[in-house]
Coordinates of C-alpha atoms and ligand atoms in Angstrom, one line a residue:
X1 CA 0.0 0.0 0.0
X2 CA 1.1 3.6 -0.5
X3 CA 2.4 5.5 2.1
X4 CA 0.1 8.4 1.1
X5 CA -2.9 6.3 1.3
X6 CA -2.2 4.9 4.6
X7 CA -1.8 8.1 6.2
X8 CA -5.3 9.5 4.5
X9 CA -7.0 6.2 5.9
X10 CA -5.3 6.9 9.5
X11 CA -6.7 10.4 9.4
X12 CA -10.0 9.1 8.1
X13 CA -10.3 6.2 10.6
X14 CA -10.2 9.0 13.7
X15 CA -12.9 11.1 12.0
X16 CA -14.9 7.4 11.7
X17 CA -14.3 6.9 15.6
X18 CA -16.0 10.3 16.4
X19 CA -18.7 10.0 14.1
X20 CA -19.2 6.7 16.0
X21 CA -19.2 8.5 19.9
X22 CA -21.6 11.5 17.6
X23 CA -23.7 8.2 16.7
X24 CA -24.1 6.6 20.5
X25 CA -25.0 10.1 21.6
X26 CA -27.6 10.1 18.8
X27 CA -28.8 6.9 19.8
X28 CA -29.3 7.5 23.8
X29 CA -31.2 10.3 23.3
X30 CA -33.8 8.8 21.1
X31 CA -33.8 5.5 23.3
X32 CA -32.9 6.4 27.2
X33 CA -31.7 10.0 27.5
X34 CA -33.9 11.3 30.4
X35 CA -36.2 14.9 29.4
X36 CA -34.3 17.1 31.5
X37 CA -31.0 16.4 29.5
X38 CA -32.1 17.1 26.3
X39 CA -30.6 20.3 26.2
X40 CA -27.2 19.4 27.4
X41 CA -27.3 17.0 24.6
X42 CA -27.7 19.3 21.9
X43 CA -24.6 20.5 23.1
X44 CA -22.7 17.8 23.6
X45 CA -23.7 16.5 19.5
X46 CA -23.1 19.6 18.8
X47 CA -19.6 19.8 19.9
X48 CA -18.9 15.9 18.4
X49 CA -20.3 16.6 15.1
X50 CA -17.7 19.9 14.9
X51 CA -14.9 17.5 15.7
X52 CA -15.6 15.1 13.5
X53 CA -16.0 17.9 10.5
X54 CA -12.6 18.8 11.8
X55 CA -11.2 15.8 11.5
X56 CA -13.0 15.9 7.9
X57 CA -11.4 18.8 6.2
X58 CA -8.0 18.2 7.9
X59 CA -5.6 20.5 5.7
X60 CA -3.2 16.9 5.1
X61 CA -6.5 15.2 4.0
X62 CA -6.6 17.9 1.0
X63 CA -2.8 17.4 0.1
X64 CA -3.0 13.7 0.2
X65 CA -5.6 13.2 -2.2
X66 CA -4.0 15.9 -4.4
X67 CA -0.2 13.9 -4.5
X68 CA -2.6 10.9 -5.0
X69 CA -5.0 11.9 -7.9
X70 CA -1.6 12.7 -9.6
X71 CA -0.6 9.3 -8.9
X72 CA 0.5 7.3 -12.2
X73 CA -0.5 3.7 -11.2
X74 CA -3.2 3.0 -9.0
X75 CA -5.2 -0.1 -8.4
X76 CA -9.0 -0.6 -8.4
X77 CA -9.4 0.2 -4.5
X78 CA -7.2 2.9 -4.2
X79 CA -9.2 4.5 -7.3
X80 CA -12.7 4.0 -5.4
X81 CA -10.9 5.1 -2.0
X82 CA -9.9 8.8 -3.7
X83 CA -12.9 9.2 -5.0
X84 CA -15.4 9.0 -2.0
X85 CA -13.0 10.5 -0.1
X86 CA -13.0 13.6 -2.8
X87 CA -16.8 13.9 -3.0
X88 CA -16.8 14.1 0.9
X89 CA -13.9 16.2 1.5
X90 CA -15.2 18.6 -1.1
X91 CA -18.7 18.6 0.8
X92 CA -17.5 19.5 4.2
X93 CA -14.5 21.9 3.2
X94 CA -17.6 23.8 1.7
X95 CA -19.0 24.0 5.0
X96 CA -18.4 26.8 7.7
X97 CA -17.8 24.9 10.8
X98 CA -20.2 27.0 12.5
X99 CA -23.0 26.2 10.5
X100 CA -22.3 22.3 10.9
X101 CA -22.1 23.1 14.5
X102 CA -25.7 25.3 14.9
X103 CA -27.3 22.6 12.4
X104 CA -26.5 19.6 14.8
X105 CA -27.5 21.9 17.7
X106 CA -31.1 22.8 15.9
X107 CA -31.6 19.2 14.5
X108 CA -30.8 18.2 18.0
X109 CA -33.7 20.4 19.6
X110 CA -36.1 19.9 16.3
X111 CA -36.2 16.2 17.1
X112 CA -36.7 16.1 20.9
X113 CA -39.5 19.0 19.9
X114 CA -41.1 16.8 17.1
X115 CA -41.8 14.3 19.8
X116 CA -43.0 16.5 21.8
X117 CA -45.6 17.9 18.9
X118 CA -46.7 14.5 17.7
X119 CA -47.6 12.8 21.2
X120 CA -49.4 16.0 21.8
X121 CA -50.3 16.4 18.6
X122 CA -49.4 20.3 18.7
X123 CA -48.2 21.6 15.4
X124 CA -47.5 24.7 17.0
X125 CA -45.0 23.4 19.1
X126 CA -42.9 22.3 16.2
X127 CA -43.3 24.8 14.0
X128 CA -40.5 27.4 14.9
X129 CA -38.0 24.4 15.3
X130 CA -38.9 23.2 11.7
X131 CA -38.7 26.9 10.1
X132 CA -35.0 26.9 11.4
X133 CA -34.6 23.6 10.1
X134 CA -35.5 24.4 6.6
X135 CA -33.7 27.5 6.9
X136 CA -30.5 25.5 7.6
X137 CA -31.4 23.2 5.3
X138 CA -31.5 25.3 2.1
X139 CA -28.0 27.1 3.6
X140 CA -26.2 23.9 3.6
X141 CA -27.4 23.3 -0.2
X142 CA -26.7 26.5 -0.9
X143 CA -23.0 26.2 0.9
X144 CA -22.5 23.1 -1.3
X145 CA -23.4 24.2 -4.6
X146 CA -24.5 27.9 -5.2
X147 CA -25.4 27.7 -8.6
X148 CA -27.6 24.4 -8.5
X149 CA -31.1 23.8 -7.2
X150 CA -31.1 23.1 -3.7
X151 CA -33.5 20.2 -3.9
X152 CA -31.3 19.0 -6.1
X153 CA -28.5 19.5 -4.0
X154 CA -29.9 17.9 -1.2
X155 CA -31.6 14.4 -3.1
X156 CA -27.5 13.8 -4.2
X157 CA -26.3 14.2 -0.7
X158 CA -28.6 10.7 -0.2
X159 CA -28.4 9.0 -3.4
X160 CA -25.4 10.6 -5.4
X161 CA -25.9 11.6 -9.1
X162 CA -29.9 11.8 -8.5
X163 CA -32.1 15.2 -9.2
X164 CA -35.6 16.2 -8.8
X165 CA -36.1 15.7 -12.4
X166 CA -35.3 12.0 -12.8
X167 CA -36.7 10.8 -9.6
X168 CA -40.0 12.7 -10.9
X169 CA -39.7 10.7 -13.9
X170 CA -38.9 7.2 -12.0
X171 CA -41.6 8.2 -9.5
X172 CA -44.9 9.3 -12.2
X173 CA -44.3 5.6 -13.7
X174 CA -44.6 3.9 -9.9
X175 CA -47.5 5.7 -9.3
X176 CA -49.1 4.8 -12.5
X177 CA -47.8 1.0 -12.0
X178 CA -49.7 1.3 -8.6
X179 CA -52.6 2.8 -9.3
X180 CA -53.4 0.0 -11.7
X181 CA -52.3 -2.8 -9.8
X182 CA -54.2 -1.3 -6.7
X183 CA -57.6 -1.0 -8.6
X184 CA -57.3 -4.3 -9.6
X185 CA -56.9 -5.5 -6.1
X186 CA -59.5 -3.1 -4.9
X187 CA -61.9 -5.1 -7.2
X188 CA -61.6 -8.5 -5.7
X189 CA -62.9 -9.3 -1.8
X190 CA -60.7 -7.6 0.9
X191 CA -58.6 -9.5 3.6
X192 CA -59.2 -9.8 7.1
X193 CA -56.1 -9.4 9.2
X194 CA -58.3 -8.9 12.4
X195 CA -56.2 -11.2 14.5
X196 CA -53.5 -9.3 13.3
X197 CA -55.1 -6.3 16.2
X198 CA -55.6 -9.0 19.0
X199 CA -53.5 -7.5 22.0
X200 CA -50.1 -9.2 22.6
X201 CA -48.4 -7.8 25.6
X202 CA -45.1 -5.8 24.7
X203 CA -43.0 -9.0 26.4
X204 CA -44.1 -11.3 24.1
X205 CA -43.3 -9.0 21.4
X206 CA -40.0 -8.6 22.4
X207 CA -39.3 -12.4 22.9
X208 CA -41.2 -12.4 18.7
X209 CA -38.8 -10.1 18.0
X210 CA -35.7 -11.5 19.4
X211 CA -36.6 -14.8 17.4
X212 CA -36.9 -12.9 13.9
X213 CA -33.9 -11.7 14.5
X214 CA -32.4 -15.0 14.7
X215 CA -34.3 -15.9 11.9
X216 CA -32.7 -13.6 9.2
X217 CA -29.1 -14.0 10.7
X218 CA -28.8 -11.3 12.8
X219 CA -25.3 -11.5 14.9
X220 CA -26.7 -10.8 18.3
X221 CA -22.9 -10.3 19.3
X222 CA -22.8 -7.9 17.1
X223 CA -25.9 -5.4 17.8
X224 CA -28.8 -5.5 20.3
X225 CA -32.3 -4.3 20.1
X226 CA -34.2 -1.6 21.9
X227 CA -37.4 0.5 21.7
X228 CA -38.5 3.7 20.5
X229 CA -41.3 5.9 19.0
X230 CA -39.5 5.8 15.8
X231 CA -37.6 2.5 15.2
X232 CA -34.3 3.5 13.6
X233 CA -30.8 1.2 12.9
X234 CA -27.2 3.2 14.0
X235 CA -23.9 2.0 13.4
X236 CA -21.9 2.6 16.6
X237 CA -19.1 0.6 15.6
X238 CA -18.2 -2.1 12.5
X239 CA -19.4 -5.0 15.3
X240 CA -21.8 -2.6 17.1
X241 CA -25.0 -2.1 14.9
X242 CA -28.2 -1.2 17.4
X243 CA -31.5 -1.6 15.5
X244 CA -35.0 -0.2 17.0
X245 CA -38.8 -1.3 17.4
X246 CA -41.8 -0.4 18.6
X247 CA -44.3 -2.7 20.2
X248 CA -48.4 -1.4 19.7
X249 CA -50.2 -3.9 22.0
X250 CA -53.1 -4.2 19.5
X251 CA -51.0 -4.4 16.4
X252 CA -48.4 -7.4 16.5
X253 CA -46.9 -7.3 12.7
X254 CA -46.3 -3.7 13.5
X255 CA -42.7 -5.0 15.5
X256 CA -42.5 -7.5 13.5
X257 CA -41.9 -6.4 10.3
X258 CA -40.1 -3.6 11.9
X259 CA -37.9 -5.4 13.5
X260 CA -37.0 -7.8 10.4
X261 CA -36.9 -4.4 8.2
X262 CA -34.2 -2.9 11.0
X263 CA -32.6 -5.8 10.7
X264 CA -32.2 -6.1 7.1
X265 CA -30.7 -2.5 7.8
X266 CA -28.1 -3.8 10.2
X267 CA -27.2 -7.1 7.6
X268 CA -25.9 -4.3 5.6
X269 CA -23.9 -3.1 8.1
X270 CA -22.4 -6.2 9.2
X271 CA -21.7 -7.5 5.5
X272 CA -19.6 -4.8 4.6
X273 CA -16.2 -5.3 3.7
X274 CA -14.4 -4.0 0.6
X275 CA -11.1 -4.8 1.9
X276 CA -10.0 -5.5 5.6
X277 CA -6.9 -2.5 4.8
X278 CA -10.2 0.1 4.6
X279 CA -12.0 -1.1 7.2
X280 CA -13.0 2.2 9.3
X281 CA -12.7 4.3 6.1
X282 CA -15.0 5.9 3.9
X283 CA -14.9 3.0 1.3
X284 CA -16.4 0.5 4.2
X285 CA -19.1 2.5 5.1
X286 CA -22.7 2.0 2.8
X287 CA -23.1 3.4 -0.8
X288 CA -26.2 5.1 -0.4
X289 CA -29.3 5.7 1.5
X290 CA -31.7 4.2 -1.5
X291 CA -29.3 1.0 -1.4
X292 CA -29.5 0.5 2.3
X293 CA -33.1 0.8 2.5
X294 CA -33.3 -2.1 -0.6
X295 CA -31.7 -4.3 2.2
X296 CA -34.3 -3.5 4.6
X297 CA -37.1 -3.7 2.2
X298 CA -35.9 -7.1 0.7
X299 CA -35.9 -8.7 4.1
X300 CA -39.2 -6.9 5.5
X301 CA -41.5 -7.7 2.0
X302 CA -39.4 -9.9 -0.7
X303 CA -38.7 -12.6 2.2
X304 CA -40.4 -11.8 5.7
X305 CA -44.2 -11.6 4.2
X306 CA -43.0 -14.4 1.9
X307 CA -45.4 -17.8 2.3
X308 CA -41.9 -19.4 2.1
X309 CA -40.4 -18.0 4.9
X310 CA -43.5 -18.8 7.0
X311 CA -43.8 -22.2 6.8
X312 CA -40.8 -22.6 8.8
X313 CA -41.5 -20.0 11.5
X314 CA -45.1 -19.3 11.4
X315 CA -45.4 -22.4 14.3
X316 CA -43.2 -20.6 16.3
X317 CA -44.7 -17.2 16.3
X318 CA -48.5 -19.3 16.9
X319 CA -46.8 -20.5 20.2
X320 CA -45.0 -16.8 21.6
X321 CA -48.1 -14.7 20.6
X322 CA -50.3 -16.6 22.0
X323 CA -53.1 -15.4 19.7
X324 CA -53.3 -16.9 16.1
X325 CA -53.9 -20.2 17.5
X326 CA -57.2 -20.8 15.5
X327 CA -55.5 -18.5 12.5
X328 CA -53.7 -21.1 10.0
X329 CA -51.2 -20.1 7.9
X330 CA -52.4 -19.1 4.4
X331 CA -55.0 -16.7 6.4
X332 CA -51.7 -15.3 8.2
X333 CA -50.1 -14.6 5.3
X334 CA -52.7 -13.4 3.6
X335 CA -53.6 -10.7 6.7
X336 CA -50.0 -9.6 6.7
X337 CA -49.8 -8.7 2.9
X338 CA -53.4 -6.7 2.8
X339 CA -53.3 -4.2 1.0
X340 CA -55.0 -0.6 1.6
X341 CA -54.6 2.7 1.3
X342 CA -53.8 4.6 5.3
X343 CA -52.4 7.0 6.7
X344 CA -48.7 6.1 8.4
X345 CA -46.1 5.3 6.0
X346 CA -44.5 3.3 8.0
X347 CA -46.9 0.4 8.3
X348 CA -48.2 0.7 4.9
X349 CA -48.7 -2.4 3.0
X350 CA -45.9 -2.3 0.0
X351 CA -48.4 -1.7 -2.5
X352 CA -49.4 2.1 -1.7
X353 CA -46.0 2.5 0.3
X354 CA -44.9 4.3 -2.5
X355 CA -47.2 7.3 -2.7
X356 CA -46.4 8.4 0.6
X357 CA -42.9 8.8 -1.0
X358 CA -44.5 10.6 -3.2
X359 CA -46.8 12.9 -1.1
X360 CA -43.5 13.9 1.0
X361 CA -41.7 14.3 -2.3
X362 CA -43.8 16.6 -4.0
X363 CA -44.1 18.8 -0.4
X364 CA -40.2 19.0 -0.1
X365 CA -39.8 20.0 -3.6
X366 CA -42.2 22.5 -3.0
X367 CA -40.8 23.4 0.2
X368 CA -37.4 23.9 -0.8
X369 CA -38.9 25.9 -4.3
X370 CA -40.0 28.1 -1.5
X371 CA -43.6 27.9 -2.8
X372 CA -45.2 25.8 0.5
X373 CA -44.9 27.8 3.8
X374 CA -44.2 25.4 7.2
X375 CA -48.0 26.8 8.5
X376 CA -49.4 26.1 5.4
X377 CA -47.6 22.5 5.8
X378 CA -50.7 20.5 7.5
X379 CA -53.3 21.7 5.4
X380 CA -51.2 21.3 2.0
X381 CA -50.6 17.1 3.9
X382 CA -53.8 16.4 3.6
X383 CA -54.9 17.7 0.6
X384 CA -52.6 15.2 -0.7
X385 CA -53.5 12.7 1.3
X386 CA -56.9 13.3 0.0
X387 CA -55.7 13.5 -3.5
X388 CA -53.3 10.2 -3.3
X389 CA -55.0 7.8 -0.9
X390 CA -58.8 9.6 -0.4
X391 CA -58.4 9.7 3.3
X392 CA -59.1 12.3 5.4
X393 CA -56.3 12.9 8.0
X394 CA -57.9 13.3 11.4
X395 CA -54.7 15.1 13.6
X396 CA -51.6 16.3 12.5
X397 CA -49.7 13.4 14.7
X398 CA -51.3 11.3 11.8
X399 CA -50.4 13.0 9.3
X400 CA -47.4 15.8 8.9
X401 CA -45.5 15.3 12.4
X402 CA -45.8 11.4 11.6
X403 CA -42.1 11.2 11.1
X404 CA -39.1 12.1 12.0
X405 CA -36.7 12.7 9.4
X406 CA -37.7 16.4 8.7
X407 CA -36.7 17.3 12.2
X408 CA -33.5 15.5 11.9
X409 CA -32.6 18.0 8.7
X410 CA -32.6 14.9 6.3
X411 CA -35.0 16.7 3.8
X412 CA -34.4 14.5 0.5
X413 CA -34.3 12.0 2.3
X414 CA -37.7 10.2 1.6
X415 CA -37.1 9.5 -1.5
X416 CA -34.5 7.0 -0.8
X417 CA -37.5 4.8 1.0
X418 CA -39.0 4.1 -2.6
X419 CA -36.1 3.8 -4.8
X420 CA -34.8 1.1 -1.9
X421 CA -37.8 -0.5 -3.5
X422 CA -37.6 -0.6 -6.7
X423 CA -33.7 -1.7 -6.2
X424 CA -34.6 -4.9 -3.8
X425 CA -37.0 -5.9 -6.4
X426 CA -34.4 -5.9 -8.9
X427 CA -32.3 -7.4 -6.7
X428 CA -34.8 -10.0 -5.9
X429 CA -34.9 -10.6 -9.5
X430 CA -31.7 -11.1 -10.1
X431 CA -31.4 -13.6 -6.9
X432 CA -34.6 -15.9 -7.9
X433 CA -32.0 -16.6 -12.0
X434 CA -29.1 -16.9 -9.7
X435 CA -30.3 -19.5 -7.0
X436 CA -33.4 -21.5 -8.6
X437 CA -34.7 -23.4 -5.7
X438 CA -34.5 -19.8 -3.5
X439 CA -37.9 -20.6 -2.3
X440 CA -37.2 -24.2 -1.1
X441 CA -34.4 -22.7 0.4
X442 CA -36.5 -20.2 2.1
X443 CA -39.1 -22.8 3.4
X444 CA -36.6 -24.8 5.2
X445 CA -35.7 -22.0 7.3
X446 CA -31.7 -21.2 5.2
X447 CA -31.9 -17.6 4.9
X448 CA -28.4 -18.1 5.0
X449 CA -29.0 -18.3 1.2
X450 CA -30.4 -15.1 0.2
X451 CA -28.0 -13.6 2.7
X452 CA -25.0 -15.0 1.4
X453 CA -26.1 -13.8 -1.9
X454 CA -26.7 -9.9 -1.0
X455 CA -23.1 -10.5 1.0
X456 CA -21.7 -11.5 -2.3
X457 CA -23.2 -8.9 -4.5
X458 CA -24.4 -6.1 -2.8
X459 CA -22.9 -5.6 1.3
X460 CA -19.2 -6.6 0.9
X461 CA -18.2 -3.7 -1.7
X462 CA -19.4 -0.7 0.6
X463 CA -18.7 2.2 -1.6
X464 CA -16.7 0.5 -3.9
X465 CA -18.9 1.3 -6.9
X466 CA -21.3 4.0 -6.9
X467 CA -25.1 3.0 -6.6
X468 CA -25.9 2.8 -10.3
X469 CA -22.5 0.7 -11.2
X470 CA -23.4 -1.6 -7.8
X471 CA -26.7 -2.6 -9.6
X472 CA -25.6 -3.0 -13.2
X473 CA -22.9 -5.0 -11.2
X474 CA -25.2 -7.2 -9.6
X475 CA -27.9 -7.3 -12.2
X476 CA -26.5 -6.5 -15.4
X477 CA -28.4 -3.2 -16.1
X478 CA -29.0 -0.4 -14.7
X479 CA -32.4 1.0 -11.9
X480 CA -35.5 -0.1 -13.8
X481 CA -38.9 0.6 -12.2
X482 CA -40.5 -2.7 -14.0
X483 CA -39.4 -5.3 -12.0
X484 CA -40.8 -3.5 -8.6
X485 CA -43.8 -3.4 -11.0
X486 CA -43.9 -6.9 -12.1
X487 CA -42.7 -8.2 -8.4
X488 CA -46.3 -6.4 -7.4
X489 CA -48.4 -7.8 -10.1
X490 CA -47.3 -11.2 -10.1
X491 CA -47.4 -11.5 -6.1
X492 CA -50.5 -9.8 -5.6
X493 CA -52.8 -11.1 -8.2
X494 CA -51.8 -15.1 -6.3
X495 CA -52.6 -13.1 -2.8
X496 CA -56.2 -11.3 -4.3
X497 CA -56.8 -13.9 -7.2
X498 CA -57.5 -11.2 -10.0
Ligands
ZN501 ZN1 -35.3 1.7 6.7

């Protein structure tokens, strides 16, 4: 190895340890910080996250990579180190370090606020916090690139080389493709899940949990689980990934899936491994939002509401819930893929999932355009609410303070959720020509199969290639919306019969 390049990956590995400390900070106060320190937290992330963009524009980072861009002969890795180390360095050398400073300091209040609004379901109280938030927002786009749009800015922080345009273009063909496929289901007799809302006490939930987690090869050594309002996956260390639920007494596949999504998240996490040499460095750290959520999706829908993967565990779950005794298991897996419209994304059947993407898409956009005011926010939610799913949203909890992610600064953000879709389904694709008997596979309970496949193809590289080279990689061509289409149609018209 150059000498160069090991001193820019033992600079980068320190800035990699404090964004970890920044990370376990993060994740106390959203699973045990106590009220009353909520402030002194905002400080203290606020202080981490200026250390770590210290450690990020380092003056020797800058003259390494420009002695090693010069560089005559280098090899594959060393190539794909420089560049995500370029793209990042040129990101936070852009940015004042007091701006990154107040914007962990805000995002830190907005969030502990935003809980605060949506249990009391008090727009108000959010509000302010948001304005600032938005505010800070369109700074930092304008800080990284004056002359472009700053939506457009801020979708290629998440998913690198996308724009408002394109994902406009990916998104009005999804939203056709579901419209259709969702009228054809709305035709045919609807499912009852039912026993889906008999109560389950939390412990039971927990010990459900626990076992799912086992179930998709989750390295309990290597993570641990915990609740929270907002169920969320953080990387704390390369052999530290804690992943998040949420138990509703009347609504068990609410953990579930949750919990198998999270740790689909955390698989991710634990696969990667470009090259032992880079491990604590940029290149071992995930490509991009829209690919990590692919991972989660895939395990959540593809496999974990698969009949297949059922048939070995459904028994199990019959025994800890203590509730579906008199439920067999085609009704069971019926209930958990039903399909209609609602109101919280995040237990929306897979089908409309989608336009909730797009709702939140088209309000950022707007947002950012500075053509949608935060108080005109709730009523603009759900008119599209209305206009997407034809639901009227009773309180604001329900509907625009239902997440998180706009508190936390991470506008252009959402649409990562719905291209992680439409990847896993290629993925899923690709998978099913690659290992022929995946679904006896599934059935007897090796999801050690599909797993080693997504280690093979999709977790090891980190950023080695960027997203769009990681799927032509894996799949031979590039993001196509069809297959998420076709993965729809075909699965849903066996579930609904049409
Ligand atoms: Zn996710």
């Amino acid at each position: 190895m150059k000498k160069e390049i090991a001193s820019l990956i033992e600079l980068d590995r320190q800035r990699t340890l404090l964004a970890h400390i920044d990370a376990l900070l993060g994740w106390d106060q959203e699973t045990y910080l106590p009220k009353s320190a909520v402030d002194e937290r905002a400080e203290q992330i606020a202080l981490i996250q200026g250390l770590v963009h210290e450690k990020a524009v380092d003056p020797r980072v800058g003259q390494l990579l420009s002695a090693l861009e010069k560089h005559p002969d280098l090899e594959p890795l060393e190539k794909a180190y420089l560049r995500v180390s370029r793209r990042e360095y040129d990101k936070e050398t852009k940015l004042p370090p007091d701006f990154v400073m107040e914007l962990a300091r805000q995002t830190s209040l907005a969030q502990a606020a935003w809980a605060d609004a949506r249990r009391t379901n008090d727009f108000a109280l959010f509000a302010p916090h948001l304005e600032k938030v938005i505010e800070l927002n369109k700074r930092l786009a304008n800080y990284i690139n004056p002359h472009g749009r700053p939506y457009d800015v801020l979708l290629d922080l998440y998913e690198e080389g996308s724009t408002e345009a394109g994902i406009a273009a990916i998104f009005a063909q999804m939203k056709a493709d579901t419209l259709k496929i969702l009228s054809k289901i709305q035709s045919r007799p609807q499912v009852d899940d039912s026993f889906l809302h008999r109560p389950v006490s939390a412990d039971r939930q927990a010990r459900i949990s626990l076992y799912l987690m086992d179930a998709v090869g989750f390295e309990k050594d290597k993570g641990r689980l915990d609740t929270v309002a907002h169920p969320f996956t953080t990387t704390l260390g390369k052999s530290d990934i804690r992943i998040t639920t949420r138990y509703i007494e009347d609504f068990l596949a609410s953990s579930m899936f949750s919990t198998i999504h999270e740790s689909g998240h955390a698989l991710y996490e634990m696969g990667i491994d470009p090259d032992p040499e880079y491990s604590g460095t940029r290149l071992a750290e995930p490509v991009s939002m829209a690919i990590h959520e692919s991972q989660s999706r895939l395990w959540e829908n593809m496999i974990g509401r698969s009949k297949a993967f059922w048939e070995r565990h459904y028994a199990k779950i019959q025994e800890m819930a203590g509730t579906l005794d008199d439920v067999d298991l085609d009704s069971f897996v019926l209930a958990i893929n039903k399909v209609e419209p609602s109101l919280i994304r995040t237990e929306a059947d897979e089908v409309t999932y989608g336009l909730h993407i797009i709702l939140r898409f088209e309000l950022e956009s707007s947002i950012m355009a500075d053509k949608l005011a935060v108080k005109d926010i709730p009523e603009a939610w759900n008119a599209k609410t209305k206009e997407l799913f034809g639901l009227d949203v009773p309180n604001n909890s329900s509907g625009c303070l239902q997440d998180i992610h706009w508190s936390m600064g991470s506008f252009g953000y959402f649409p990562s959720y719905a291209l992680g879709n439409l990847y896993a389904a290629q993925f899923w694709h690709q998978m099913h020509k690659d290992i022929p008997d995946l679904e006896a596979q599934l059935a007897a309970g090796k999801t050690s199969v599909p797993l080693a496949w997504l280690r093979k193809n999709v977790h090891c590289h980190g950023s080695f290639y960027k997203p769009d080279e990681l799927v032509k990689k894996a799949t031979g061509e590039g993001l196509s919306p069809r297959y998420f289409a076709e993965y729809l149609d075909n699965k849903y018209a066996a579930v609904y019969g049409y």
